[in-house]
């Protein structure tokens, strides 16, 4: 297979914002009297904001009407924005910039494919707003991973057919979205969790052009 495009998830692949999502969700869970643990937080990775709230409510066996759900999702996001507004380029995960520049040098197109509506703010804070040939996020697409929409739209924007794209993902829902898009998926994390990924690494610092071509 000839690789012509690489699509990167944001949270967990380029930056570690999962810790900030956790702090903000934990604060909301405490407020709602729901016992929410770090282990529970794993289930929220790659999942949309409203679906994440639904998971937390299910954990606490709580039921809320639509207005209250919207209110709490907004509140969580305000707290989350307080955290990410203080992010710096030091928070870019190791190996990301080096690998993306290597791809560019080889003429391989790059795109970002994230569920987060806060993608523009995060990219700005870490100084990566001009890094990718295309950015597709939760403001552009409406169907959450594992729906493949985010990756299909990204491939369209960089004008590469899905079968020539490789996706880098850290979440179960994201790996499934890449597979649903008909793309090769490199999972970032553990083989046990990301069982469906075609290849597993622990972070982009383990990846380079030579390895990519051997996949
Ligand atoms: P927001 P990714 C995802 O980002 C996160 O992994 C997930 O935990 C979060 O709920 C989702 O974005 C929505 O984020 O509330 O900022 O719109 O992994 O797809 O880059
Ligand atoms: Mg992710």
Coordinates of N, CA and C and ligand atoms in Angstrom, one line a residue:
X1 N 0.8 -1.2 0.0 CA 0.0 0.0 0.0 C 0.9 1.3 0.0
X2 N 0.5 2.2 -0.9 CA 1.3 3.4 -0.9 C 0.7 4.5 0.0
X3 N 1.4 5.0 1.0 CA 0.9 5.9 1.9 C 1.0 7.3 1.4
X4 N -0.1 8.0 1.2 CA -0.1 9.4 0.7 C -0.5 10.4 1.7
X5 N -1.2 9.9 2.8 CA -1.7 10.9 3.8 C -1.7 10.3 5.2
X6 N -1.4 11.1 6.2 CA -1.5 10.6 7.6 C -2.4 11.6 8.3
X7 N -3.3 11.0 9.1 CA -4.3 11.7 9.8 C -4.1 11.5 11.3
X8 N -4.0 12.5 12.1 CA -3.7 12.4 13.5 C -4.9 12.8 14.4
X9 N -5.2 12.0 15.3 CA -6.1 12.4 16.4 C -5.4 13.4 17.2
X10 N -6.1 14.2 18.0 CA -5.4 15.3 18.8 C -5.1 14.8 20.2
X11 N -6.2 14.6 21.0 CA -6.1 14.3 22.4 C -5.5 12.9 22.6
X12 N -4.4 12.8 23.1 CA -3.8 11.4 23.4 C -2.8 11.0 22.3
X13 N -2.7 11.8 21.2 CA -1.7 11.5 20.2 C -0.7 12.7 20.0
X14 N -1.3 13.9 19.9 CA -0.4 15.1 19.7 C -0.2 15.8 21.1
X15 N -1.2 15.8 21.9 CA -1.2 16.4 23.2 C -1.9 15.6 24.2
X16 N -1.6 15.7 25.5 CA -2.3 14.9 26.5 C -3.3 15.8 27.2
X17 N -4.5 16.0 26.6 CA -5.5 16.8 27.2 C -6.5 16.0 28.1
X18 N -6.3 14.6 28.0 CA -7.2 13.7 28.8 C -7.2 14.1 30.3
X19 N -6.0 14.5 30.8 CA -5.9 14.9 32.2 C -6.8 16.1 32.5
X20 N -6.9 17.0 31.6 CA -7.7 18.2 31.8 C -9.2 17.9 31.7
X21 N -9.5 17.0 30.7 CA -10.9 16.5 30.6 C -11.3 15.9 31.9
X22 N -10.4 15.1 32.5 CA -10.7 14.4 33.7 C -10.9 15.3 34.9
X23 N -10.0 16.3 35.0 CA -10.2 17.3 36.1 C -11.5 18.0 36.0
X24 N -11.9 18.4 34.8 CA -13.2 19.1 34.6 C -14.4 18.2 34.8
X25 N -14.3 17.0 34.3 CA -15.5 16.0 34.5 C -15.6 15.6 36.0
X26 N -14.4 15.5 36.6 CA -14.4 15.1 38.0 C -15.1 16.1 38.9
X27 N -14.8 17.4 38.6 CA -15.4 18.5 39.3 C -16.9 18.5 39.1
X28 N -17.3 18.2 37.9 CA -18.8 18.1 37.6 C -19.4 16.9 38.3
X29 N -18.7 15.8 38.3 CA -19.2 14.6 38.9 C -19.4 14.8 40.4
X30 N -18.4 15.4 41.0 CA -18.5 15.7 42.5 C -19.7 16.6 42.8
X31 N -19.9 17.6 41.9 CA -21.0 18.5 42.0 C -22.3 17.8 41.9
X32 N -22.4 16.7 41.1 CA -23.6 15.9 40.9 C -23.7 14.7 41.8
X33 N -22.6 14.6 42.7 CA -22.6 13.5 43.6 C -22.5 12.1 42.9
X34 N -21.7 12.1 41.9 CA -21.4 10.9 41.2 C -20.0 10.5 41.4
X35 N -19.8 9.2 41.8 CA -18.4 8.7 42.0 C -17.7 8.4 40.7
X36 N -16.8 9.2 40.3 CA -16.2 9.1 38.9 C -14.7 8.9 39.1
X37 N -14.1 7.8 38.6 CA -12.7 7.5 38.8 C -11.9 7.7 37.6
X38 N -10.6 7.7 37.8 CA -9.6 7.8 36.6 C -9.9 6.6 35.6
X39 N -10.2 5.5 36.2 CA -10.5 4.3 35.3 C -11.8 4.6 34.5
X40 N -12.8 5.2 35.1 CA -14.0 5.6 34.3 C -13.6 6.5 33.2
X41 N -12.6 7.4 33.4 CA -12.2 8.4 32.5 C -11.8 7.8 31.1
X42 N -11.2 6.6 31.2 CA -10.7 5.9 30.0 C -11.9 5.8 29.0
X43 N -13.1 5.6 29.5 CA -14.2 5.4 28.6 C -14.6 6.6 27.9
X44 N -14.1 7.8 28.3 CA -14.5 9.0 27.7 C -13.6 9.4 26.5
X45 N -12.5 8.7 26.4 CA -11.5 9.1 25.4 C -12.1 9.0 24.0
X46 N -12.0 10.0 23.2 CA -12.4 10.0 21.8 C -13.9 10.1 21.7
X47 N -14.6 10.1 22.8 CA -16.1 10.2 22.8 C -16.6 11.7 22.9
X48 N -17.7 12.0 22.3 CA -18.1 13.5 22.2 C -18.5 14.0 23.6
X49 N -18.6 15.3 23.7 CA -18.8 15.9 25.0 C -20.2 15.4 25.6
X50 N -21.2 15.4 24.8 CA -22.5 15.0 25.4 C -22.6 13.5 25.7
X51 N -21.9 12.7 24.8 CA -21.9 11.3 25.1 C -21.1 11.0 26.4
X52 N -20.0 11.8 26.6 CA -19.2 11.7 27.9 C -20.1 12.0 29.1
X53 N -20.9 13.0 29.0 CA -21.8 13.3 30.1 C -22.8 12.2 30.4
X54 N -23.3 11.6 29.3 CA -24.3 10.5 29.4 C -23.6 9.3 30.2
X55 N -22.3 9.1 29.9 CA -21.6 8.0 30.5 C -21.5 8.3 32.0
X56 N -21.2 9.5 32.4 CA -21.0 9.9 33.8 C -22.4 9.8 34.5
X57 N -23.5 10.2 33.8 CA -24.8 10.1 34.5 C -25.2 8.6 34.7
X58 N -24.8 7.8 33.7 CA -25.1 6.4 33.8 C -24.4 5.7 35.0
X59 N -23.1 6.2 35.2 CA -22.3 5.6 36.3 C -23.0 6.0 37.6
X60 N -23.5 7.2 37.7 CA -24.2 7.6 39.0 C -25.7 7.3 39.0
X61 N -26.1 6.6 37.9 CA -27.6 6.2 37.8 C -28.4 7.5 38.0
X62 N -28.0 8.6 37.3 CA -28.7 9.8 37.4 C -29.4 10.1 36.1
X63 N -30.6 10.8 36.2 CA -31.3 11.1 35.0 C -31.5 12.7 35.1
X64 N -31.3 13.3 34.0 CA -31.5 14.8 33.9 C -32.2 15.1 32.6
X65 N -32.9 16.3 32.7 CA -33.6 16.7 31.4 C -32.6 17.3 30.5
X66 N -33.1 17.6 29.2 CA -32.2 18.1 28.2 C -31.6 19.4 28.6
X67 N -32.4 20.3 29.2 CA -31.8 21.6 29.5 C -30.7 21.5 30.5
X68 N -30.9 20.6 31.5 CA -29.9 20.5 32.6 C -28.6 19.8 32.0
X69 N -28.8 18.9 31.1 CA -27.7 18.2 30.4 C -26.8 19.3 29.7
X70 N -27.6 20.2 29.0 CA -26.8 21.2 28.2 C -26.1 22.2 29.2
X71 N -26.8 22.5 30.3 CA -26.2 23.4 31.2 C -24.9 22.8 31.8
X72 N -25.0 21.5 32.2 CA -23.8 20.9 32.8 C -22.6 20.6 31.8
X73 N -23.0 20.3 30.6 CA -22.0 20.1 29.5 C -21.3 21.5 29.3
X74 N -22.0 22.5 29.3 CA -21.5 23.9 29.1 C -20.5 24.2 30.3
X75 N -21.0 23.9 31.5 CA -20.2 24.2 32.7 C -18.9 23.4 32.7
X76 N -19.0 22.1 32.4 CA -17.7 21.3 32.3 C -16.8 22.0 31.3
X77 N -17.3 22.4 30.1 CA -16.5 23.0 29.1 C -15.8 24.3 29.6
X78 N -16.5 25.1 30.4 CA -15.9 26.3 30.9 C -14.7 26.0 31.8
X79 N -14.9 24.9 32.6 CA -13.8 24.5 33.5 C -12.6 24.0 32.7
X80 N -13.0 23.2 31.6 CA -12.0 22.6 30.8 C -11.2 23.7 30.1
X81 N -11.9 24.7 29.6 CA -11.2 25.8 28.9 C -10.2 26.6 29.8
X82 N -10.6 26.7 31.1 CA -9.7 27.3 32.0 C -8.3 26.6 32.0
X83 N -8.4 25.2 32.0 CA -7.2 24.5 32.0 C -6.4 24.6 30.7
X84 N -7.1 24.4 29.6 CA -6.4 24.4 28.3 C -5.9 25.8 27.9
X85 N -6.5 26.8 28.4 CA -6.0 28.2 28.1 C -4.6 28.4 28.6
X86 N -4.2 27.5 29.5 CA -2.8 27.7 30.1 C -1.8 26.8 29.5
X87 N -2.2 26.0 28.5 CA -1.3 25.1 27.8 C -0.1 25.8 27.1
X88 N 1.0 25.1 27.0 CA 2.2 25.7 26.3 C 2.7 24.6 25.3
X89 N 3.6 25.1 24.4 CA 4.2 24.1 23.5 C 4.9 22.9 24.2
X90 N 5.3 23.1 25.4 CA 6.0 22.0 26.1 C 5.1 20.8 26.3
X91 N 3.8 21.0 26.1 CA 2.8 19.9 26.3 C 2.6 19.1 25.0
X92 N 3.3 19.4 23.9 CA 3.2 18.6 22.7 C 3.9 17.3 23.0
X93 N 3.2 16.2 22.7 CA 3.8 14.9 23.0 C 5.1 14.6 22.2
X94 N 6.1 14.0 22.9 CA 7.4 13.8 22.3 C 7.3 13.0 20.9
X95 N 8.1 13.6 20.0 CA 8.2 12.9 18.7 C 7.2 13.4 17.6
X96 N 6.2 14.1 18.1 CA 5.1 14.5 17.1 C 5.6 15.5 16.0
X97 N 6.3 16.5 16.4 CA 6.7 17.5 15.5 C 7.8 16.9 14.5
X98 N 8.7 16.2 15.1 CA 9.7 15.5 14.2 C 9.1 14.6 13.2
X99 N 8.2 13.8 13.6 CA 7.5 12.9 12.7 C 6.7 13.6 11.6
X100 N 6.0 14.6 12.0 CA 5.1 15.4 11.0 C 6.0 16.1 10.0
X101 N 7.1 16.6 10.5 CA 8.1 17.3 9.5 C 8.7 16.3 8.6
X102 N 9.0 15.1 9.1 CA 9.5 14.1 8.2 C 8.5 13.7 7.1
X103 N 7.3 13.6 7.5 CA 6.2 13.3 6.5 C 6.2 14.4 5.4
X104 N 6.2 15.6 5.9 CA 6.1 16.8 5.0 C 7.3 16.7 4.0
X105 N 8.5 16.4 4.5 CA 9.7 16.3 3.7 C 9.5 15.3 2.6
X106 N 8.7 14.2 2.9 CA 8.6 13.1 2.0 C 7.4 13.3 1.1
X107 N 6.7 14.5 1.2 CA 5.6 14.8 0.3 C 4.3 14.1 0.7
X108 N 4.2 13.6 2.0 CA 3.0 12.9 2.5 C 2.1 14.0 3.2
X109 N 0.9 14.1 2.8 CA 0.0 15.1 3.3 C -0.4 14.7 4.8
X110 N -0.6 15.8 5.6 CA -1.0 15.6 7.0 C -2.3 16.3 7.3
X111 N -3.1 15.6 8.2 CA -4.3 16.2 8.6 C -4.6 15.9 10.1
X112 N -5.4 16.7 10.7 CA -5.8 16.4 12.1 C -7.3 16.0 12.1
X113 N -7.6 15.0 12.8 CA -9.0 14.5 12.9 C -9.4 14.3 14.3
X114 N -10.1 15.3 14.9 CA -10.4 15.3 16.3 C -11.9 15.5 16.6
X115 N -12.4 14.9 17.6 CA -13.8 15.1 18.0 C -14.0 16.4 18.8
X116 N -12.9 17.0 19.2 CA -13.0 18.1 20.1 C -13.3 19.5 19.4
X117 N -14.3 20.1 20.0 CA -14.7 21.5 19.5 C -13.7 22.5 20.0
X118 N -12.8 22.1 20.9 CA -11.8 23.1 21.4 C -10.5 22.9 20.6
X119 N -10.5 22.2 19.5 CA -9.2 22.0 18.7 C -8.5 23.3 18.4
X120 N -9.3 24.3 17.8 CA -8.6 25.5 17.4 C -7.8 26.2 18.6
X121 N -8.4 26.2 19.8 CA -7.8 26.8 20.9 C -6.5 26.0 21.3
X122 N -6.7 24.7 21.4 CA -5.5 23.9 21.8 C -4.3 24.0 20.8
X123 N -4.7 24.0 19.5 CA -3.6 24.1 18.5 C -2.9 25.5 18.6
X124 N -3.7 26.5 18.9 CA -3.1 27.8 19.0 C -2.2 27.9 20.2
X125 N -2.7 27.3 21.4 CA -1.9 27.4 22.6 C -0.5 26.7 22.4
X126 N -0.5 25.6 21.7 CA 0.7 24.8 21.6 C 1.5 25.2 20.3
X127 N 1.0 26.2 19.6 CA 1.7 26.8 18.4 C 1.7 25.8 17.2
X128 N 0.6 25.0 17.1 CA 0.6 24.1 15.9 C -0.5 24.4 15.0
X129 N -1.0 25.7 15.0 CA -2.2 26.0 14.1 C -1.9 25.9 12.6
X130 N -0.6 26.0 12.3 CA -0.3 26.0 10.9 C 0.4 24.7 10.5
X131 N 0.4 23.7 11.4 CA 1.2 22.5 11.2 C 0.6 21.5 10.1
X132 N -0.7 21.5 10.1 CA -1.3 20.4 9.2 C -1.9 21.0 7.9
X133 N -2.0 20.1 6.9 CA -2.5 20.6 5.6 C -4.0 20.8 5.8
X134 N -4.7 20.1 6.7 CA -6.1 20.2 6.9 C -6.4 19.9 8.4
X135 N -7.4 20.6 9.0 CA -7.8 20.4 10.3 C -9.3 20.1 10.3
X136 N -9.7 18.9 10.8 CA -11.2 18.6 10.9 C -11.4 18.3 12.3
X137 N -12.4 19.0 12.9 CA -12.7 18.8 14.3 C -14.2 18.7 14.6
X138 N -14.6 18.7 15.8 CA -16.0 18.6 16.2 C -16.8 19.8 15.8
X139 N -16.2 20.9 15.4 CA -17.0 22.1 14.9 C -17.4 21.8 13.4
X140 N -16.7 20.9 12.7 CA -17.0 20.7 11.3 C -17.8 19.5 11.1
X141 N -17.6 18.4 11.8 CA -18.3 17.2 11.7 C -19.3 17.0 12.9
X142 N -20.4 16.3 12.6 CA -21.4 16.1 13.7 C -21.5 14.7 14.2
X143 N -21.0 13.7 13.3 CA -21.2 12.4 13.7 C -19.9 11.9 14.5
X144 N -20.1 11.5 15.7 CA -19.0 11.2 16.6 C -18.3 9.9 16.2
X145 N -17.0 9.7 16.5 CA -16.3 8.4 16.4 C -17.1 7.4 17.2
X146 N -17.4 6.2 16.8 CA -16.7 5.4 15.8 C -17.3 5.7 14.3
X147 N -18.2 6.7 14.2 CA -18.6 7.0 12.8 C -17.3 7.5 12.1
X148 N -17.1 7.1 10.9 CA -15.8 7.5 10.2 C -15.8 8.9 9.6
X149 N -16.9 9.7 9.8 CA -17.0 11.0 9.1 C -15.7 11.9 9.3
X150 N -15.2 12.0 10.5 CA -14.1 12.9 10.7 C -12.9 12.6 9.8
X151 N -12.6 11.3 9.7 CA -11.5 10.9 8.9 C -11.7 10.9 7.4
X152 N -13.0 10.6 7.0 CA -13.4 10.7 5.6 C -13.3 12.2 5.1
X153 N -13.8 13.1 5.9 CA -13.7 14.5 5.6 C -12.3 15.0 5.5
X154 N -11.4 14.5 6.4 CA -10.0 14.9 6.5 C -9.3 14.4 5.2
X155 N -9.6 13.1 4.8 CA -9.0 12.6 3.6 C -9.4 13.4 2.4
X156 N -10.7 13.8 2.3 CA -11.2 14.6 1.2 C -10.5 15.9 1.2
X157 N -10.2 16.5 2.3 CA -9.6 17.9 2.3 C -8.1 17.8 1.9
X158 N -7.4 16.7 2.2 CA -6.0 16.6 1.7 C -6.0 15.9 0.3
X159 N -7.2 15.5 -0.2 CA -7.3 14.9 -1.5 C -6.5 13.6 -1.7
X160 N -6.7 12.8 -0.6 CA -6.1 11.4 -0.6 C -7.2 10.4 -0.4
X161 N -7.2 9.3 -1.2 CA -8.2 8.3 -1.1 C -8.0 7.6 0.3
X162 N -9.1 7.2 0.9 CA -9.0 6.5 2.2 C -8.0 5.3 2.2
X163 N -7.9 4.6 1.2 CA -7.0 3.4 1.2 C -5.6 3.8 1.1
X164 N -5.3 5.1 1.0 CA -3.9 5.6 1.0 C -3.6 6.4 2.3
X165 N -4.5 6.3 3.2 CA -4.4 7.1 4.5 C -4.0 6.2 5.7
X166 N -3.2 6.7 6.6 CA -2.9 6.0 7.8 C -3.4 7.0 8.9
X167 N -4.2 6.4 9.9 CA -4.7 7.2 11.0 C -3.9 6.8 12.3
X168 N -3.6 7.8 13.1 CA -2.9 7.6 14.4 C -4.0 7.9 15.5
X169 N -4.3 7.0 16.3 CA -5.4 7.1 17.3 C -5.1 6.4 18.6
X170 N -5.6 7.0 19.7 CA -5.4 6.4 21.0 C -6.6 5.9 21.7
X171 N -7.8 6.1 21.0 CA -9.0 5.7 21.6 C -9.7 4.5 20.9
X172 N -10.4 3.7 21.6 CA -11.1 2.5 21.0 C -12.1 3.0 19.9
X173 N -12.9 4.1 20.3 CA -13.8 4.6 19.3 C -13.2 5.2 18.1
X174 N -12.0 5.7 18.2 CA -11.2 6.3 17.1 C -10.6 5.3 16.2
X175 N -10.1 4.2 16.8 CA -9.6 3.1 16.0 C -10.7 2.5 15.2
X176 N -11.8 2.3 15.8 CA -13.0 1.8 15.0 C -13.4 2.7 13.9
X177 N -13.4 4.0 14.2 CA -13.7 5.0 13.1 C -12.8 4.9 11.9
X178 N -11.5 4.7 12.2 CA -10.5 4.6 11.1 C -10.7 3.4 10.3
X179 N -11.1 2.3 11.0 CA -11.4 1.0 10.3 C -12.6 1.2 9.5
X180 N -13.6 1.8 10.0 CA -14.9 2.1 9.3 C -14.6 3.0 8.1
X181 N -13.6 3.8 8.1 CA -13.3 4.7 7.0 C -12.5 3.9 5.9
X182 N -12.1 2.7 6.2 CA -11.3 1.9 5.3 C -9.8 2.3 5.3
X183 N -9.3 2.8 6.4 CA -7.9 3.3 6.5 C -7.1 2.3 7.4
X184 N -5.8 2.4 7.2 CA -4.9 1.7 8.1 C -4.8 2.4 9.4
X185 N -4.9 1.7 10.6 CA -4.8 2.5 11.9 C -3.6 2.0 12.7
X186 N -2.9 3.0 13.1 CA -1.8 2.8 14.1 C -2.3 3.2 15.4
X187 N -2.4 2.3 16.4 CA -3.0 2.6 17.7 C -1.9 3.1 18.6
X188 N -2.2 4.1 19.4 CA -1.2 4.6 20.3 C -1.7 4.2 21.7
X189 N -1.0 3.3 22.3 CA -1.4 2.8 23.6 C -1.2 1.3 23.7
X190 N -2.1 0.5 24.4 CA -1.8 -0.9 24.6 C -2.6 -1.8 23.6
X191 N -1.9 -2.9 23.2 CA -2.5 -3.8 22.3 C -3.8 -4.4 22.9
X192 N -3.8 -4.5 24.2 CA -5.0 -5.1 24.9 C -6.3 -4.2 24.7
X193 N -6.1 -2.9 24.8 CA -7.2 -2.0 24.7 C -7.5 -1.7 23.2
X194 N -6.5 -1.5 22.4 CA -6.7 -1.1 21.0 C -6.5 -2.4 20.1
X195 N -7.2 -3.4 20.5 CA -7.0 -4.7 19.8 C -7.2 -4.7 18.3
X196 N -8.1 -3.8 17.8 CA -8.4 -3.8 16.4 C -7.4 -3.0 15.5
X197 N -6.5 -2.3 16.2 CA -5.6 -1.5 15.4 C -4.6 -2.4 14.6
X198 N -4.2 -1.9 13.4 CA -3.3 -2.8 12.6 C -1.9 -2.8 13.1
X199 N -1.5 -1.8 13.9 CA -0.1 -1.7 14.4 C -0.2 -0.9 15.7
X200 N 0.7 -1.2 16.6 CA 0.6 -0.5 17.9 C 2.0 0.1 18.3
X201 N 1.9 1.3 18.7 CA 3.1 2.0 19.3 C 2.8 2.6 20.6
X202 N 3.8 3.0 21.4 CA 3.4 3.7 22.6 C 3.3 5.2 22.5
X203 N 3.9 5.7 21.4 CA 3.8 7.2 21.2 C 4.5 7.5 19.8
X204 N 4.3 8.7 19.3 CA 4.8 9.1 18.0 C 6.4 9.1 18.0
X205 N 7.0 9.2 19.2 CA 8.5 9.1 19.3 C 9.0 7.8 18.8
X206 N 8.1 6.8 18.7 CA 8.5 5.4 18.2 C 8.3 5.3 16.7
X207 N 7.8 6.3 16.1 CA 7.4 6.2 14.7 C 8.4 7.0 13.8
X208 N 8.7 6.5 12.6 CA 9.4 7.3 11.6 C 9.0 6.9 10.2
X209 N 9.5 7.5 9.2 CA 9.1 7.3 7.8 C 9.4 5.8 7.4
X210 N 10.5 5.3 7.8 CA 11.0 4.0 7.4 C 10.0 3.0 8.0
X211 N 9.6 3.1 9.3 CA 8.7 2.2 10.0 C 7.3 2.3 9.3
X212 N 6.9 3.5 9.0 CA 5.6 3.7 8.4 C 5.5 2.9 7.1
X213 N 6.5 3.0 6.3 CA 6.5 2.3 5.0 C 6.5 0.8 5.1
X214 N 6.9 0.3 6.3 CA 6.9 -1.2 6.5 C 5.6 -1.7 7.0
X215 N 4.7 -0.8 7.4 CA 3.4 -1.3 8.0 C 2.6 -2.1 7.0
Ligands
LIG1 P1 -14.6 18.8 23.5 P2 -9.9 13.6 20.3 C1 -11.8 14.1 22.1 O1 -10.6 14.5 21.4 C2 -11.5 13.6 23.5 O2 -10.7 12.4 23.5 C3 -12.7 13.3 24.3 O3 -12.4 13.0 25.6 C4 -13.6 14.6 24.3 O4 -14.9 14.3 25.0 C5 -13.9 15.0 22.8 O5 -12.7 15.2 22.1 C6 -14.8 16.2 22.7 O6 -14.0 17.3 23.2 O7 -15.5 18.7 24.7 O8 -13.4 19.6 23.7 O9 -15.4 19.2 22.3 O10 -9.3 12.4 21.0 O11 -10.9 13.2 19.3 O12 -8.8 14.5 19.8
LIG2 MG1 -7.8 10.8 21.3

